[in-house]
Backbone as numpy.savetxt, mean C-alpha at the origin, in Angstrom:
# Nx Ny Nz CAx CAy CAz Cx Cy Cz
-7.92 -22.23 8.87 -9.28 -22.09 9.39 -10.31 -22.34 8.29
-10.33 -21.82 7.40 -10.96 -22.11 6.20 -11.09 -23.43 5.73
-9.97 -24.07 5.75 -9.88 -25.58 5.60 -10.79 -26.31 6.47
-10.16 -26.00 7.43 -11.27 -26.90 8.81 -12.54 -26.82 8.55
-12.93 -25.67 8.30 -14.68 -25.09 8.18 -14.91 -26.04 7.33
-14.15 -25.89 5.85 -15.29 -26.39 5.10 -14.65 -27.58 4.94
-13.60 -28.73 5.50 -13.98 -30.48 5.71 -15.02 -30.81 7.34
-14.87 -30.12 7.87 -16.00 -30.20 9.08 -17.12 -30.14 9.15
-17.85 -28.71 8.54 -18.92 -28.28 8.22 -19.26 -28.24 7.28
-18.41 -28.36 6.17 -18.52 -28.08 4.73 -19.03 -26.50 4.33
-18.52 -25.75 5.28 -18.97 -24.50 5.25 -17.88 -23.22 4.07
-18.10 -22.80 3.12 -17.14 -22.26 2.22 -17.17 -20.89 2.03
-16.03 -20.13 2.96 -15.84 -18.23 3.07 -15.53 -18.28 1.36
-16.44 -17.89 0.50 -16.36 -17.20 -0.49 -15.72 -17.79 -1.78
-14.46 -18.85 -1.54 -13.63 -20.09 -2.03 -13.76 -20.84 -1.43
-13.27 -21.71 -2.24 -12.47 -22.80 -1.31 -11.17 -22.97 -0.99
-10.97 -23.29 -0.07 -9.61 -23.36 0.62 -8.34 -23.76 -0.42
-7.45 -23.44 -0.19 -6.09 -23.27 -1.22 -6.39 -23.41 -2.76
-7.60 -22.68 -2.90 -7.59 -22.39 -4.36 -7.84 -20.75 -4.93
-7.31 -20.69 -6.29 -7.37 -19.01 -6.70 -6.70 -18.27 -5.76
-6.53 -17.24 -5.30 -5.27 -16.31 -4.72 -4.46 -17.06 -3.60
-5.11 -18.01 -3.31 -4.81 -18.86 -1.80 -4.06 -20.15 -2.32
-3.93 -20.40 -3.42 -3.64 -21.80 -3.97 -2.09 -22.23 -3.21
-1.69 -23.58 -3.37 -0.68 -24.00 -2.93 0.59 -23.42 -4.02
0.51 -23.42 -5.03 1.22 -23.00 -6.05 1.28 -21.87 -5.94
0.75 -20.84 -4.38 1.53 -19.48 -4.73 2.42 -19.41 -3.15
2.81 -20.40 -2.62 3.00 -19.75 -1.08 4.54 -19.78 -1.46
5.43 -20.95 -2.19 6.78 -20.44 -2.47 6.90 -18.77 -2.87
6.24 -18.73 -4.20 6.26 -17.32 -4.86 6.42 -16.20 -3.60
5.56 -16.50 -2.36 5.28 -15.58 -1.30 6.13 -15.39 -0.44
6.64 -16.68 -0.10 7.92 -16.78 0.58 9.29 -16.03 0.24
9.42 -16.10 -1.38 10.18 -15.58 -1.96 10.27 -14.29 -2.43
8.71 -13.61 -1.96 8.74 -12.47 -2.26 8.42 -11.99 -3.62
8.60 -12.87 -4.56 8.29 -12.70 -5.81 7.46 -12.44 -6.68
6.14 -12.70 -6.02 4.68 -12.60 -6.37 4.74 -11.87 -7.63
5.00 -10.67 -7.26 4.76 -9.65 -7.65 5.15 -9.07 -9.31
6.44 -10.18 -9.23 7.71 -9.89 -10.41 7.12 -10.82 -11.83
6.69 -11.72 -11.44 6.44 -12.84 -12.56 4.82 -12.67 -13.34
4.88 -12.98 -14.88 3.51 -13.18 -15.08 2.96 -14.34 -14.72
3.84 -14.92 -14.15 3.21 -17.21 -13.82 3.11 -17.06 -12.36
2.83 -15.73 -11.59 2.34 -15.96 -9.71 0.81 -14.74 -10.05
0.68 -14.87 -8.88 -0.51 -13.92 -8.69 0.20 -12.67 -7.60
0.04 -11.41 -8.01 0.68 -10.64 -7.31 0.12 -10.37 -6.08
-1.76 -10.63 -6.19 -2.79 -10.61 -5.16 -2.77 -11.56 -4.53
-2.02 -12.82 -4.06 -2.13 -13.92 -3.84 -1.97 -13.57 -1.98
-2.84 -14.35 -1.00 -2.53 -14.68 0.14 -3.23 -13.04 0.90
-1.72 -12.53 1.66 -2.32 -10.83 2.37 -1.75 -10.40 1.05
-3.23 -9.72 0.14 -2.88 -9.08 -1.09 -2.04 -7.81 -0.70
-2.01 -7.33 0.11 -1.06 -5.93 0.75 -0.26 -5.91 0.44
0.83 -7.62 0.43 2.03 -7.73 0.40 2.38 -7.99 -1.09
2.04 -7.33 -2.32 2.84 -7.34 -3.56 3.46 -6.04 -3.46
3.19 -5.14 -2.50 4.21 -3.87 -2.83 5.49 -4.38 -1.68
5.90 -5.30 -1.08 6.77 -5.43 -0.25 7.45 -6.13 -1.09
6.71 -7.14 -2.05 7.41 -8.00 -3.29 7.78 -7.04 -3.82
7.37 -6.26 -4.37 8.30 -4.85 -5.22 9.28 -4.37 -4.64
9.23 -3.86 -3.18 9.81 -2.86 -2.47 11.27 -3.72 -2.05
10.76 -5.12 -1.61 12.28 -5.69 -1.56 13.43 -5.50 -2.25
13.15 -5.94 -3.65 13.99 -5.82 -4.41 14.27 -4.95 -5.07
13.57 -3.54 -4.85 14.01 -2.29 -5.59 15.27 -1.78 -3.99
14.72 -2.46 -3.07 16.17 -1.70 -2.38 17.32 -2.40 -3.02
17.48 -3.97 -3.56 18.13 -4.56 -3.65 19.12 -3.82 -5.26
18.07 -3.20 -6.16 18.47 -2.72 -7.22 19.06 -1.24 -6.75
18.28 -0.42 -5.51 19.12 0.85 -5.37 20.37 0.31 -4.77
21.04 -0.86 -3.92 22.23 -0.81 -3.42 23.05 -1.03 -4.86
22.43 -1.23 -5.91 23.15 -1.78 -7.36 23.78 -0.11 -7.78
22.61 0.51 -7.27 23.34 1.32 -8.70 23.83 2.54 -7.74
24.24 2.72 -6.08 24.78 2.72 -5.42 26.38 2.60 -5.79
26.92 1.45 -5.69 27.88 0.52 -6.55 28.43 1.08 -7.63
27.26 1.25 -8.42 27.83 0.69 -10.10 28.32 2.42 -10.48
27.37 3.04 -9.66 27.06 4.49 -10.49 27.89 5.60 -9.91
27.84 5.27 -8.18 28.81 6.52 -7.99 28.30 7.63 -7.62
28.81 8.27 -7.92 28.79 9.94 -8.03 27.25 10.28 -8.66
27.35 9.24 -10.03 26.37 9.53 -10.81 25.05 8.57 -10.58
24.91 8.24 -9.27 23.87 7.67 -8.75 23.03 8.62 -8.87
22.66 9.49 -8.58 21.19 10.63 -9.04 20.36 10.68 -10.38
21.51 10.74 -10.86 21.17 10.46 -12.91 20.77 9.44 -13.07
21.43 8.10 -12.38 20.57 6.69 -12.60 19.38 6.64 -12.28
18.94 7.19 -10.93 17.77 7.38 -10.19 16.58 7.73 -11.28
17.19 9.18 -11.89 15.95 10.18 -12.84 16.10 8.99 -14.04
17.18 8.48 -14.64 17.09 7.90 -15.73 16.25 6.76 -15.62
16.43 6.08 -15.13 15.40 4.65 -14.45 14.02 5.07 -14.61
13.63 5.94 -13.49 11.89 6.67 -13.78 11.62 7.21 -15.26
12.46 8.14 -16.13 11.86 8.47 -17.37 11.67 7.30 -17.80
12.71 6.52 -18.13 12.46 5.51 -18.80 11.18 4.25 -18.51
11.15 4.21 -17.42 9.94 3.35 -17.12 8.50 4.13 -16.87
8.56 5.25 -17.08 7.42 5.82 -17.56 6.97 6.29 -18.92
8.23 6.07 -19.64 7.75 6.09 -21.18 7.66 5.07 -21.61
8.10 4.06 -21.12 7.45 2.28 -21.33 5.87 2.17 -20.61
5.86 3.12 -19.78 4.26 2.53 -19.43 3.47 2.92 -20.45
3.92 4.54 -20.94 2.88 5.39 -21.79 2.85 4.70 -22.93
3.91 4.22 -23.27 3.75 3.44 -24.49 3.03 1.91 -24.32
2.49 1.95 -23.29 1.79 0.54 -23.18 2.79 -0.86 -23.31
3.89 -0.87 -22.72 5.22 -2.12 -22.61 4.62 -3.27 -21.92
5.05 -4.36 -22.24 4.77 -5.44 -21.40 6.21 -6.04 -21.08
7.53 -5.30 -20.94 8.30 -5.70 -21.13 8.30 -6.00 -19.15
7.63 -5.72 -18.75 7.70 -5.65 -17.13 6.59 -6.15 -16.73
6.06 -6.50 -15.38 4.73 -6.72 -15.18 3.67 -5.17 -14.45
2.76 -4.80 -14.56 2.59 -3.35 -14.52 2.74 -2.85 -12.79
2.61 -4.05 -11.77 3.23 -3.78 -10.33 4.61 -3.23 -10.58
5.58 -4.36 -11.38 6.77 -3.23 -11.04 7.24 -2.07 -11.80
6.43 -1.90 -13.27 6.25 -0.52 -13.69 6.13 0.62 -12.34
5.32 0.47 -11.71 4.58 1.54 -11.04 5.73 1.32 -10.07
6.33 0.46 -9.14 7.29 0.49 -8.25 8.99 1.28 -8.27
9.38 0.53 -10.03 10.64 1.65 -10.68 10.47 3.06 -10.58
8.94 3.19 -10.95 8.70 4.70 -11.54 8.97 5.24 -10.22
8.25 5.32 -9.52 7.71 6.09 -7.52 9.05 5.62 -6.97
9.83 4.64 -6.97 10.52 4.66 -6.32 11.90 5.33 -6.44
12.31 5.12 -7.46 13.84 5.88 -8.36 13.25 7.18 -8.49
11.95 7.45 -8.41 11.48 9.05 -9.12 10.90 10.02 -7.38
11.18 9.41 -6.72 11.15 9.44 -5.46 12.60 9.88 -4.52
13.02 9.12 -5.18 14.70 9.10 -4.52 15.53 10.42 -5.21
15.03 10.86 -6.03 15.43 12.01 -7.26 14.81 12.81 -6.70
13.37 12.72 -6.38 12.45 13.92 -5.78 13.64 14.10 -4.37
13.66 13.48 -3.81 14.56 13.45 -2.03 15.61 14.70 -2.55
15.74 13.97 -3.40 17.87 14.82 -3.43 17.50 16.64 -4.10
16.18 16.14 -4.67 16.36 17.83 -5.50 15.34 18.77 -3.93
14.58 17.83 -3.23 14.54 18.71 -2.39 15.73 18.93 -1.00
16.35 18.53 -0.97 18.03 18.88 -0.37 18.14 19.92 -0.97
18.17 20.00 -2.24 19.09 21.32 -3.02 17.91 22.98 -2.69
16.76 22.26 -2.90 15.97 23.63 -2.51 15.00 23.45 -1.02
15.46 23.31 0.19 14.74 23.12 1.40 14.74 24.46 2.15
15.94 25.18 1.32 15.68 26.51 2.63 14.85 27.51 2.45
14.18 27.15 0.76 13.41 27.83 0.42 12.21 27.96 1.38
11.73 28.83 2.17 10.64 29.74 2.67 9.71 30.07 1.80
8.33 28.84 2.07 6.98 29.32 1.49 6.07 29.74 2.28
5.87 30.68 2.25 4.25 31.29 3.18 3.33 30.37 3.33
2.59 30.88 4.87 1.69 29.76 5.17 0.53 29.97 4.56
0.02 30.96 4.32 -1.13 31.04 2.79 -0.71 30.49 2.05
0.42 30.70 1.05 0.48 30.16 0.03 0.77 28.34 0.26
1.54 28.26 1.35 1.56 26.87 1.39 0.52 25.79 1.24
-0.53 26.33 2.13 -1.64 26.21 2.47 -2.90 25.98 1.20
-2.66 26.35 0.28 -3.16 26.85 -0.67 -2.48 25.74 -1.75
-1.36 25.74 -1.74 -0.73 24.60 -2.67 -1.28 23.51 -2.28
-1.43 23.10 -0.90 -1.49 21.98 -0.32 -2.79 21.30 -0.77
-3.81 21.98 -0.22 -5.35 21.78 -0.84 -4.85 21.40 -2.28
-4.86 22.35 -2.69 -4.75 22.52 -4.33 -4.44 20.83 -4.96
-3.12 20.35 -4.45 -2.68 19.13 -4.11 -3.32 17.62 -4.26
-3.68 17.99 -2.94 -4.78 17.20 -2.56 -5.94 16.78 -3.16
-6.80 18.17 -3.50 -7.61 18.02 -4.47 -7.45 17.45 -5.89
-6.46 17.52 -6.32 -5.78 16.71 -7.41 -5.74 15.33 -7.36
-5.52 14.82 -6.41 -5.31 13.65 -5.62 -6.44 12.88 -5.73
-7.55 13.73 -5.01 -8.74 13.24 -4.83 -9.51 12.70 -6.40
-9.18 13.77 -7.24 -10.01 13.64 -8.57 -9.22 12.69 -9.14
-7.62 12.68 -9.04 -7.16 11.70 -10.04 -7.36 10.22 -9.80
-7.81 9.78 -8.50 -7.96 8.41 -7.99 -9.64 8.22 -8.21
-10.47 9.08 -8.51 -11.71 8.76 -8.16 -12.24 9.04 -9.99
-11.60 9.74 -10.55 -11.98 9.02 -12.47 -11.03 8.52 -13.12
-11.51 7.75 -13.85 -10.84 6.77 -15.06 -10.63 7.90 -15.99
-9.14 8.23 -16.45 -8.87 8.84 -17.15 -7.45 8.00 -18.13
-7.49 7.99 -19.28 -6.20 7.96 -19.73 -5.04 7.91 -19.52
-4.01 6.90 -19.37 -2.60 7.31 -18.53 -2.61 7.63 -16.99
-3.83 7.25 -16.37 -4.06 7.54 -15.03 -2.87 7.34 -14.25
-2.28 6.01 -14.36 -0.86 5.94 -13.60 0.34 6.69 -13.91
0.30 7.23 -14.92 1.78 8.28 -15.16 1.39 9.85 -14.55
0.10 9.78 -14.77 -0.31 11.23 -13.83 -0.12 11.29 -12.42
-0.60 9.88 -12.38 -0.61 9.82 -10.70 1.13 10.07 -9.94
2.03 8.91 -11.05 3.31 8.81 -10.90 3.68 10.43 -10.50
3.66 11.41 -11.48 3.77 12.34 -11.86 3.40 13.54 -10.65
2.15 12.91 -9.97 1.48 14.03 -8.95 2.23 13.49 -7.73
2.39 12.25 -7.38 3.42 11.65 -6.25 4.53 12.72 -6.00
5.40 12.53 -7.21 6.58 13.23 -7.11 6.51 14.72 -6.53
5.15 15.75 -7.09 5.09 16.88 -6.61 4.27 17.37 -4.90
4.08 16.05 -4.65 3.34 15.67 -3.50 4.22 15.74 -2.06
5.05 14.31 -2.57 5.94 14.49 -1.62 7.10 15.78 -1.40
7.32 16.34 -2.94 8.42 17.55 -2.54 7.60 19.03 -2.12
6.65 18.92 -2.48 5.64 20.53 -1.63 5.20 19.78 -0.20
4.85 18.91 0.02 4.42 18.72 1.77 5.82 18.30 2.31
7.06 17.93 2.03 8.29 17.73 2.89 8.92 19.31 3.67
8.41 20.49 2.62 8.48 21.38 3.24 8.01 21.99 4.58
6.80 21.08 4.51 5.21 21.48 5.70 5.06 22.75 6.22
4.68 23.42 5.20 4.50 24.84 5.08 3.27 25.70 5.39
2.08 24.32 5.11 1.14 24.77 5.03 -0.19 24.06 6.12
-1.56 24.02 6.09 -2.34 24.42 7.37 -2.39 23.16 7.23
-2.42 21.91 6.20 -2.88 20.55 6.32 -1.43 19.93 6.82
-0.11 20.51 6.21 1.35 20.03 6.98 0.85 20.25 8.73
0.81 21.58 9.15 0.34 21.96 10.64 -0.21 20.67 11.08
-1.95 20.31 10.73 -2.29 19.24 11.15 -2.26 18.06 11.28
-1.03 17.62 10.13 -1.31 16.39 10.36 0.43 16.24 11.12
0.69 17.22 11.75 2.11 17.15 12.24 1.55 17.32 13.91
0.07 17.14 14.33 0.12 16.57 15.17 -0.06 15.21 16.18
-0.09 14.82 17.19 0.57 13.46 17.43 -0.15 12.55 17.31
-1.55 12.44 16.94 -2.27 11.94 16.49 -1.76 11.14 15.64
-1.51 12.32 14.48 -1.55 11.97 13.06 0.10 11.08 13.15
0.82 11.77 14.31 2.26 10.83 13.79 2.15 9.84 14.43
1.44 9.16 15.22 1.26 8.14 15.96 0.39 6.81 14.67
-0.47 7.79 13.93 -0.84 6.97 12.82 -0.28 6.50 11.79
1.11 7.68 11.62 1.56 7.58 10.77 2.94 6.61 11.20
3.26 6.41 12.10 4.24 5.28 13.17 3.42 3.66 12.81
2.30 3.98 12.78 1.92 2.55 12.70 1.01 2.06 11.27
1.53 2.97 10.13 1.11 2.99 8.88 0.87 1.92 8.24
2.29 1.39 8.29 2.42 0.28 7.23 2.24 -1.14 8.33
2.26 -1.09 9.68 1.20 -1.92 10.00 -0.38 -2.45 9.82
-0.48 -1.55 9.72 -2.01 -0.88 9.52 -1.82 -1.51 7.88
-1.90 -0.79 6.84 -1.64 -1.71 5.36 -1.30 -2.52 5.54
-0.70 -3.42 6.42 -0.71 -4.97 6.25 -1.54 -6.06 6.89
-1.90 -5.33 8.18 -3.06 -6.41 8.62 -4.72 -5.82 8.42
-4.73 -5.06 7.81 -6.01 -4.18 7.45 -7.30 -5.48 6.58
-6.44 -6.10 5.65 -6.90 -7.03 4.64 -7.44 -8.25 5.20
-6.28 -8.74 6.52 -6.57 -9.63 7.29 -7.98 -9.71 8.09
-7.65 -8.15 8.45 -9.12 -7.88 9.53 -10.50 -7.96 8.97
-10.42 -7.60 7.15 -11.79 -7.60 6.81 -12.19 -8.79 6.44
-11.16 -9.82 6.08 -11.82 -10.90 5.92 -11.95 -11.65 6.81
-11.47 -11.57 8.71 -12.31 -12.13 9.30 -13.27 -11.19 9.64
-13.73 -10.50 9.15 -14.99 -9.50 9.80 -15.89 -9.93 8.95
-15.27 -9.85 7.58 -16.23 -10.58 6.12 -16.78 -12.13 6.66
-16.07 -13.17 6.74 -16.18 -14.00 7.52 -17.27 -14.31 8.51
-17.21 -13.34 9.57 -18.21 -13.23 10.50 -19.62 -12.99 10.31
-19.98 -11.64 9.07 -21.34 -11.77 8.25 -21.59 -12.68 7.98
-20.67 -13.73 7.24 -20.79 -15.13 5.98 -21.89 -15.95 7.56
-21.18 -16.04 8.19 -21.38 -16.89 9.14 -22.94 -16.45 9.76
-22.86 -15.26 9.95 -23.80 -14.34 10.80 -25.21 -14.80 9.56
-25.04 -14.51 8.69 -25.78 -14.62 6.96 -26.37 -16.13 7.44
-25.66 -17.24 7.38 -26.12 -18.58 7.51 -27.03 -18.11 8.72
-26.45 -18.36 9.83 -27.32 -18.48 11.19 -28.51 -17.69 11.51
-28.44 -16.44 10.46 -29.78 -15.86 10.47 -30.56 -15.69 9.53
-30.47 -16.34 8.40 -30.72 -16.24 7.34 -30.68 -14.74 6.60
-30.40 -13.80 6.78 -30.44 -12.97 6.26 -29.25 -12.49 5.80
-29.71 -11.67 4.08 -28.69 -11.15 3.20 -27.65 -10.08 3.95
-26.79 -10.33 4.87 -26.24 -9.06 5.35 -24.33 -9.24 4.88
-24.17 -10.33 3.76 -23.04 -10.46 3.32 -23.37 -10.47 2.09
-23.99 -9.93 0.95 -24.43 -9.99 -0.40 -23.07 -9.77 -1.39
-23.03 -10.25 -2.16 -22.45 -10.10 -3.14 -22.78 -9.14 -4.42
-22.40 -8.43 -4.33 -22.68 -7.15 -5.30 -21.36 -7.13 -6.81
-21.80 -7.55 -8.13 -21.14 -7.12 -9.22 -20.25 -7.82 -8.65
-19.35 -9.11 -7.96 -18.26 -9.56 -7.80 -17.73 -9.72 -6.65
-18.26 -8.75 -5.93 -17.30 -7.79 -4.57 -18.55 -8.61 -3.30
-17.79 -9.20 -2.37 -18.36 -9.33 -1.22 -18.97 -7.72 -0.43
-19.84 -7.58 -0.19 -20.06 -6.39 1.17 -20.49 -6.96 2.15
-20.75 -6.06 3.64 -21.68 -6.20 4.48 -22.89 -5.29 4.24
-23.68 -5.43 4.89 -25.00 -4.57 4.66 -25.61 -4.85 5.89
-25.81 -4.54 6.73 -26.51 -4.61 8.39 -27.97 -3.98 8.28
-28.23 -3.49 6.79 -29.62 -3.24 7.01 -29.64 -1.66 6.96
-28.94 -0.74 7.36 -28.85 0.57 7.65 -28.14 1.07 7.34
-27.68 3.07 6.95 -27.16 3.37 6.88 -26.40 3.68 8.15
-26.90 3.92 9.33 -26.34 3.95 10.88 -25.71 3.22 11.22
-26.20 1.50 11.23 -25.58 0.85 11.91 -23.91 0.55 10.77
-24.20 0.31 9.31 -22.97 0.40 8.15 -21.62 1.38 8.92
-22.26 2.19 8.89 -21.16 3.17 9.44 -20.26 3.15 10.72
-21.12 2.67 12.17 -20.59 1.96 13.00 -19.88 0.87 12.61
-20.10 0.19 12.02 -19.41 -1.35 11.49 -18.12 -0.32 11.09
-18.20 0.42 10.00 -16.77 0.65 9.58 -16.22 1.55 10.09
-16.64 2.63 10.93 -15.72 2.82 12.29 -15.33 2.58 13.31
-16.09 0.65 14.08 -15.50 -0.05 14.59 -14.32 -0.95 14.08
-14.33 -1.02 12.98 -13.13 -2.14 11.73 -13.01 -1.41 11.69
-12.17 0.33 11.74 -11.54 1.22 11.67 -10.39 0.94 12.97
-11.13 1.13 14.00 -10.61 1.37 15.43 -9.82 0.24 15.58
-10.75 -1.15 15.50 -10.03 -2.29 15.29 -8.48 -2.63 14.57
-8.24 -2.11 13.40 -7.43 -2.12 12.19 -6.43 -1.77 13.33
-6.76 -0.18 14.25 -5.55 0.75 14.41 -5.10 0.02 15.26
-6.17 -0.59 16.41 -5.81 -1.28 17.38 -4.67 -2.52 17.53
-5.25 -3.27 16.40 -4.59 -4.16 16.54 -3.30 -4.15 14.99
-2.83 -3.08 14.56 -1.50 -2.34 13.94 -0.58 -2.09 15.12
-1.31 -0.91 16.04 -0.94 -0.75 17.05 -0.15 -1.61 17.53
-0.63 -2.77 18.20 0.08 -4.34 18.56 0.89 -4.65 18.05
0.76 -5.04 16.51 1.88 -5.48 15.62 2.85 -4.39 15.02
3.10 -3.34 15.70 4.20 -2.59 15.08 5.09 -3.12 16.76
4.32 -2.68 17.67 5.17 -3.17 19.13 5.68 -4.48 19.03
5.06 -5.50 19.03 5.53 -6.65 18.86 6.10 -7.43 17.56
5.97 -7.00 16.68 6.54 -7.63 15.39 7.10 -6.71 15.09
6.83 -5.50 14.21 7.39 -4.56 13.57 8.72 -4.25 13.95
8.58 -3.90 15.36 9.89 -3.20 16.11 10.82 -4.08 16.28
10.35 -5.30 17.12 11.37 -6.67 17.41 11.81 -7.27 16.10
11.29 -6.78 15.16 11.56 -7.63 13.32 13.38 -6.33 13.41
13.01 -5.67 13.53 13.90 -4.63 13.25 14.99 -4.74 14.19
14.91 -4.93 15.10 15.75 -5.05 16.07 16.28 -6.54 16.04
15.68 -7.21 15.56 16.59 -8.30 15.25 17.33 -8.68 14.01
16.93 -7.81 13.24 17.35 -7.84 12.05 19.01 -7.08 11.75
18.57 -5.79 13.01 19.86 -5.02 13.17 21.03 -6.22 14.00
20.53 -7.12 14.77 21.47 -7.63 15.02 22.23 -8.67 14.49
21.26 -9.31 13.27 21.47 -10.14 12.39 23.19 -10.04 11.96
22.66 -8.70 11.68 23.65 -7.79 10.81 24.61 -6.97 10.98
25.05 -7.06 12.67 25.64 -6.58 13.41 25.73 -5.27 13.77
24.33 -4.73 12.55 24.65 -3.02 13.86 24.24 -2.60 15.24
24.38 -1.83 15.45 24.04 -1.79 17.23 22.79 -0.55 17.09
């Protein structure tokens, strides 16, 4: 579409067509999943969403390895893998590219978190105190993503791990809420949602660009780098992004029914399970 626009109209969303993240020289890389792994692709290249699926592929491909290799002592590989690739981050390594730093770490340090909460699940935490951790949590969460601090990603690594093993318990008043069907219905169509989310804003981005020409007015400005919209208001801003909210879910919604599920179901049969 982009193409067409701008040999037709000569009209240009922001680039030009198959160049910089969009280039022809990255759609093998994409195909292959690889984006993500190499310093010679762009990990942001195309639906930028998809460099953690470039990660995520092949770290299942490395857990069926050490599955295999390790045995018994598959758990120890798990924790050993994460220390180690978090004392290569702290030490500032380039021996990796820093996507799959962050993917080894959360994911092997994840799979370690799983097994040690097996060993302590029957533990009984009060719903005050749960409740109380949980915030507590959270609020951590909130501050560590919103300042630039030092080592930000090994903290973060670090707060993941205690994240997922205090809310797997769901002990507490924010576990309660978001364990209703709302929230699991959102949470069913999650990683739909992260994947066509990117799609949706740039045809919505798109639509200003366009809207911008035909009316002359600044309502797609470019700010410090970053495309926005700006409709003029703080009222109407807000509608915009809780209609491209609704939108996102809506049409996730769709693609978990029709792609997501049928991807899976054909995949199981690929592979002969039932």
């Amino acid at each position: 579409m982009k193409y067409i626009a701008y040999k037709t109209i000569g009209f240009s969303f922001n680039t030009l067509p198959f160049t910089g993240h969009g280039s022809l020289s990255e759609i093998l890389p994409n195909l292959l999943m690889v984006q993500s792994w190499t310093a010679f692709t762009d990990p942001l290249s195309f639906n930028y969403p998809s460099w953690s699926i470039s990660i995520e592929f092949y770290l299942y491909v490395l857990l069926f390895l050490t599955l295999h290799l390790f045995g018994r002592y598959k758990v120890w590989s798990w924790l050993t893998i994460a220390v180690i690739v978090l004392g290569l981050m702290g030490n500032n390594s380039t021996l990796l590219q820093p996507y799959v730093f962050n993917g080894l770490s959360c994911f092997f340090g994840g799979a370690f978190t799983y097994v040690v909460f097996t060993k302590v699940k029957h533990i009984s935490i009060p719903f005050i105190a749960g409740s109380v951790i949980e915030v507590a949590l959270l609020s951590t969460v909130a501050y560590l993503v919103s300042n630039e601090i030092a080592d930000r990603y090994i903290y973060a690594t670090l707060l993941f791990y205690l994240v997922v093993l205090f809310f797997a318990f769901e002990s507490g008043a924010i576990s309660k809420l978001l364990n209703r069907s709302v929230f699991q219905a959102l949470g069913k169509w999650s990683y739909s949602i992260y994947l066509t989310h990117a799609a949706i804003l740039f045809m919505v981005t798109s639509v200003a660009l366009v809207g911008q020409k035909v009316l002359g007015k600044a309502i797609a400005p470019m700010i410090e780098g970053a495309r926005f919209i700006d409709l003029g208001s703080a009222f109407y801003n807000n509608v915009l992004v809780v209609s491209v909210l609704l939108l996102v879910i809506l049409v996730s919604k769709t693609t978990y029914k029709y792609i997501e599920l049928k991807g899976q179901a054909l995949g199981k049969q690929v592979m002969g399970f039932k």
